[in-house]
Short mmCIF file of C-alpha atoms in Angstrom, two decimals:
data_model
loop_
_atom_site.label_atom_id
_atom_site.label_comp_id
_atom_site.label_asym_id
_atom_site.label_seq_id
_atom_site.Cartn_x
_atom_site.Cartn_y
_atom_site.Cartn_z
CA UNK A 1467 -78.31 -91.37 -87.42
CA UNK A 1468 -74.95 -90.03 -87.43
CA UNK A 1469 -73.70 -92.37 -84.51
CA UNK A 1470 -74.62 -95.16 -86.94
CA UNK A 1471 -72.38 -94.16 -90.08
CA UNK A 1472 -69.36 -93.18 -87.77
CA UNK A 1473 -69.96 -96.25 -85.18
CA UNK A 1474 -71.96 -98.70 -87.27
CA UNK A 1475 -73.94 -101.23 -85.30
CA UNK A 1476 -72.71 -100.09 -82.14
CA UNK A 1477 -74.63 -96.59 -82.67
CA UNK A 1478 -77.45 -97.87 -84.15
CA UNK A 1479 -78.42 -100.69 -81.51
CA UNK A 1480 -79.55 -98.27 -78.59
CA UNK A 1481 -82.09 -96.46 -80.99
CA UNK A 1482 -83.26 -99.75 -82.07
CA UNK A 1483 -83.45 -100.77 -78.68
CA UNK A 1484 -85.31 -97.65 -77.43
CA UNK A 1485 -87.48 -96.98 -79.77
CA UNK A 1486 -91.19 -97.86 -79.22
CA UNK A 1487 -92.72 -98.53 -82.50
CA UNK A 1488 -96.40 -96.84 -83.10
CA UNK A 1489 -98.92 -99.54 -84.51
CA UNK A 1490 -101.16 -96.48 -85.42
CA UNK A 1491 -99.22 -94.80 -87.94
CA UNK A 1492 -100.03 -91.74 -86.85
CA UNK A 1493 -97.85 -88.60 -88.80
CA UNK A 1494 -95.98 -86.08 -86.74
CA UNK A 1495 -95.76 -82.74 -87.47
CA UNK A 1496 -96.11 -81.72 -91.09
CA UNK A 1497 -95.39 -83.35 -94.04
CA UNK A 1498 -93.29 -80.68 -95.53
CA UNK A 1499 -89.34 -80.21 -96.03
CA UNK A 1500 -86.61 -83.13 -95.04
CA UNK A 1501 -89.52 -85.88 -94.13
CA UNK A 1502 -90.88 -85.23 -97.59
CA UNK A 1503 -88.18 -85.49 -99.69
CA UNK A 1504 -86.77 -88.72 -97.46
CA UNK A 1505 -90.20 -90.90 -97.64
CA UNK A 1506 -90.65 -89.44 -101.42
CA UNK A 1507 -91.02 -92.21 -104.16
CA UNK A 1508 -87.76 -90.25 -105.77
CA UNK A 1509 -85.44 -91.04 -103.01
CA UNK A 1510 -86.54 -94.46 -102.66
CA UNK A 1511 -85.94 -95.23 -106.52
CA UNK A 1512 -83.12 -93.26 -106.78
CA UNK A 1513 -81.42 -95.65 -103.41
CA UNK A 1514 -82.59 -98.53 -105.19
CA UNK A 1515 -80.94 -98.06 -108.42
CA UNK A 1516 -77.62 -96.67 -106.97
CA UNK A 1517 -77.60 -100.17 -104.88
CA UNK A 1518 -78.23 -101.82 -107.97
CA UNK A 1519 -75.03 -99.84 -109.59
CA UNK A 1520 -72.95 -100.37 -106.80
CA UNK A 1521 -73.64 -104.28 -106.21
CA UNK A 1522 -73.15 -104.84 -109.82
CA UNK A 1523 -69.71 -102.97 -109.65
CA UNK A 1524 -69.21 -104.78 -106.97
CA UNK A 1525 -69.48 -108.13 -108.53
CA UNK A 1526 -67.37 -107.10 -111.11
CA UNK A 1527 -69.64 -106.30 -114.16
CA UNK A 1528 -68.46 -103.53 -114.99
CA UNK A 1529 -64.30 -104.63 -114.44
CA UNK A 1530 -62.16 -105.48 -117.21
CA UNK A 1531 -62.15 -109.06 -116.90
CA UNK A 1532 -57.95 -110.09 -116.57
CA UNK A 1533 -59.00 -113.57 -114.35
CA UNK A 1534 -56.41 -115.96 -116.85
CA UNK A 1535 -55.69 -113.28 -119.24
CA UNK A 1536 -59.33 -111.96 -119.80
CA UNK A 1537 -61.05 -114.71 -121.13
CA UNK A 1538 -64.34 -114.54 -120.93
CA UNK A 1539 -65.43 -115.94 -117.59
CA UNK A 1540 -69.40 -115.51 -116.62
CA UNK A 1541 -70.08 -113.94 -113.89
CA UNK A 1542 -70.55 -116.36 -111.17
CA UNK A 1543 -66.66 -117.25 -111.83
CA UNK A 1544 -66.06 -113.69 -111.14
CA UNK A 1545 -67.69 -113.58 -108.19
CA UNK A 1546 -65.98 -116.49 -106.99
CA UNK A 1547 -62.78 -114.93 -107.64
CA UNK A 1548 -63.38 -111.85 -105.94
CA UNK A 1549 -64.64 -114.08 -102.95
CA UNK A 1550 -61.69 -115.90 -102.95
CA UNK A 1551 -59.85 -112.94 -102.81
CA UNK A 1552 -61.70 -111.91 -99.57
CA UNK A 1553 -61.34 -114.57 -97.87
CA UNK A 1554 -57.62 -113.68 -96.42
CA UNK A 1555 -58.60 -109.97 -96.25
CA UNK A 1556 -61.51 -111.41 -94.12
CA UNK A 1557 -59.50 -113.01 -91.61
CA UNK A 1558 -55.92 -111.03 -91.33
CA UNK A 1559 -57.48 -107.74 -91.49
CA UNK A 1560 -59.44 -106.25 -88.33
CA UNK A 1561 -61.25 -103.66 -90.18
CA UNK A 1562 -62.45 -105.72 -93.20
CA UNK A 1563 -63.81 -108.29 -90.29
CA UNK A 1564 -65.57 -106.06 -88.19
CA UNK A 1565 -67.01 -104.28 -91.03
CA UNK A 1566 -68.46 -107.44 -92.81
CA UNK A 1567 -69.81 -108.39 -89.36
CA UNK A 1568 -71.15 -105.07 -88.72
CA UNK A 1569 -72.94 -105.07 -92.51
CA UNK A 1570 -74.84 -108.61 -91.25
CA UNK A 1571 -75.53 -107.18 -87.90
CA UNK A 1572 -77.14 -104.19 -89.15
CA UNK A 1573 -79.07 -106.19 -91.91
CA UNK A 1574 -80.90 -108.18 -89.34
CA UNK A 1575 -81.91 -105.50 -87.31
CA UNK A 1576 -83.67 -103.88 -89.59
CA UNK A 1577 -85.90 -106.45 -89.90
CA UNK A 1578 -88.19 -104.99 -86.79
CA UNK A 1579 -88.34 -101.49 -88.69
CA UNK A 1580 -89.26 -102.88 -91.86
CA UNK A 1581 -91.92 -104.72 -90.57
CA UNK A 1582 -93.05 -102.19 -88.57
CA UNK A 1583 -93.62 -99.85 -91.36
CA UNK A 1584 -94.72 -102.22 -93.29
CA UNK A 1585 -97.52 -102.78 -90.54
CA UNK A 1586 -98.36 -99.45 -90.52
CA UNK A 1587 -98.93 -98.75 -94.02
CA UNK A 1588 -101.45 -101.53 -94.49
CA UNK A 1589 -99.19 -104.07 -96.10
CA UNK A 1590 -98.85 -106.36 -93.86
CA UNK A 1591 -101.64 -108.56 -91.75
CA UNK A 1592 -99.80 -111.90 -91.16
CA UNK A 1593 -100.75 -113.96 -94.30
CA UNK A 1594 -98.62 -116.36 -96.20
CA UNK A 1595 -98.52 -113.75 -99.15
CA UNK A 1596 -97.39 -110.94 -96.57
CA UNK A 1597 -94.75 -113.25 -94.47
CA UNK A 1598 -93.70 -113.97 -98.38
CA UNK A 1599 -92.88 -110.33 -99.30
CA UNK A 1600 -91.62 -109.47 -95.73
CA UNK A 1601 -89.05 -112.51 -96.88
CA UNK A 1602 -88.01 -111.72 -99.95
CA UNK A 1603 -87.38 -108.26 -98.65
CA UNK A 1604 -85.11 -109.21 -96.34
CA UNK A 1605 -83.23 -111.68 -98.46
CA UNK A 1606 -81.37 -109.16 -100.09
CA UNK A 1607 -79.44 -106.88 -97.29
CA UNK A 1608 -80.06 -103.04 -98.70
CA UNK A 1609 -81.34 -104.42 -101.97
CA UNK A 1610 -84.49 -105.65 -100.15
CA UNK A 1611 -84.88 -102.25 -97.82
CA UNK A 1612 -84.36 -100.19 -101.10
CA UNK A 1613 -86.72 -101.70 -103.05
CA UNK A 1614 -89.52 -101.23 -99.88
CA UNK A 1615 -88.43 -97.66 -100.03
CA UNK A 1616 -89.28 -97.56 -103.63
CA UNK A 1617 -92.63 -99.40 -103.84
CA UNK A 1618 -93.89 -98.71 -100.65
CA UNK A 1619 -97.71 -96.62 -100.45
CA UNK A 1620 -97.61 -93.53 -98.70
CA UNK A 1621 -98.74 -93.48 -95.23
CA UNK A 1622 -102.07 -92.11 -94.54
CA UNK A 1623 -102.67 -90.23 -91.74
CA UNK A 1624 -105.42 -91.40 -89.07
CA UNK A 1625 -108.64 -90.30 -89.19
CA UNK A 1626 -109.92 -88.82 -86.12
CA UNK A 1627 -111.36 -90.70 -83.23
CA UNK A 1628 -115.17 -91.08 -83.25
CA UNK A 1629 -116.11 -89.71 -79.81
CA UNK A 1630 -116.70 -92.62 -77.41
CA UNK A 1631 -120.47 -93.34 -76.60
CA UNK A 1632 -122.17 -94.52 -73.22
CA UNK A 1633 -122.92 -97.42 -74.15
CA UNK A 1634 -119.04 -97.90 -75.40
CA UNK A 1635 -117.75 -96.79 -71.89
CA UNK A 1636 -120.28 -99.42 -70.02
CA UNK A 1637 -118.62 -102.13 -71.57
#
C-alpha cells in the first residue's frame, strides 16, 4: 500500500498482477480492529462524502467566480476554463503529465478488484443489471469505487463444507 502511494501505478501493478482472487469469499483472521474499521460502512460513507466534496472543490463550485470580472457563469463554463488552463500544464510539466496518466491507469486497474469484490458479496452474477451496476461504478473514477465502499453488503462467512459422501466420491 505504501508503494502505491509513493509510486502510484508502478507500486500497485505487481500486487495486482500477483494476486490470486478468491471467489469463495472466505474471511481470513478475525474481523476486529483495523480490518473492521476499513471494511465498515462508516469508512465507505466518509470516503464517498470526502470524494464528492473534493470533486466539487476541484470543479470550482466553492471557488470565487473571477472569470471575466466575476459574472455568473454556469459550472460547465467554469470547468471548461479550468480544463483549458490545465492543458498547457499537462503538455509542459512532467509531474502533471505523469500524475494524470497514473490516475487513469490506476482507475483502469481498479476494475478487477471491484468486480471480484462484487462477486464475493453476491452482487454480480453476470446478468445485464449487474453489468450495468459495474459499468456505472467504473464510469466515475474514484467516485464509483467510493460509492461501492459505501453501499456494499458485509462479507458473509462461508458455511462449513458438508462432508463428502461415498456417492459423491464415486462421481
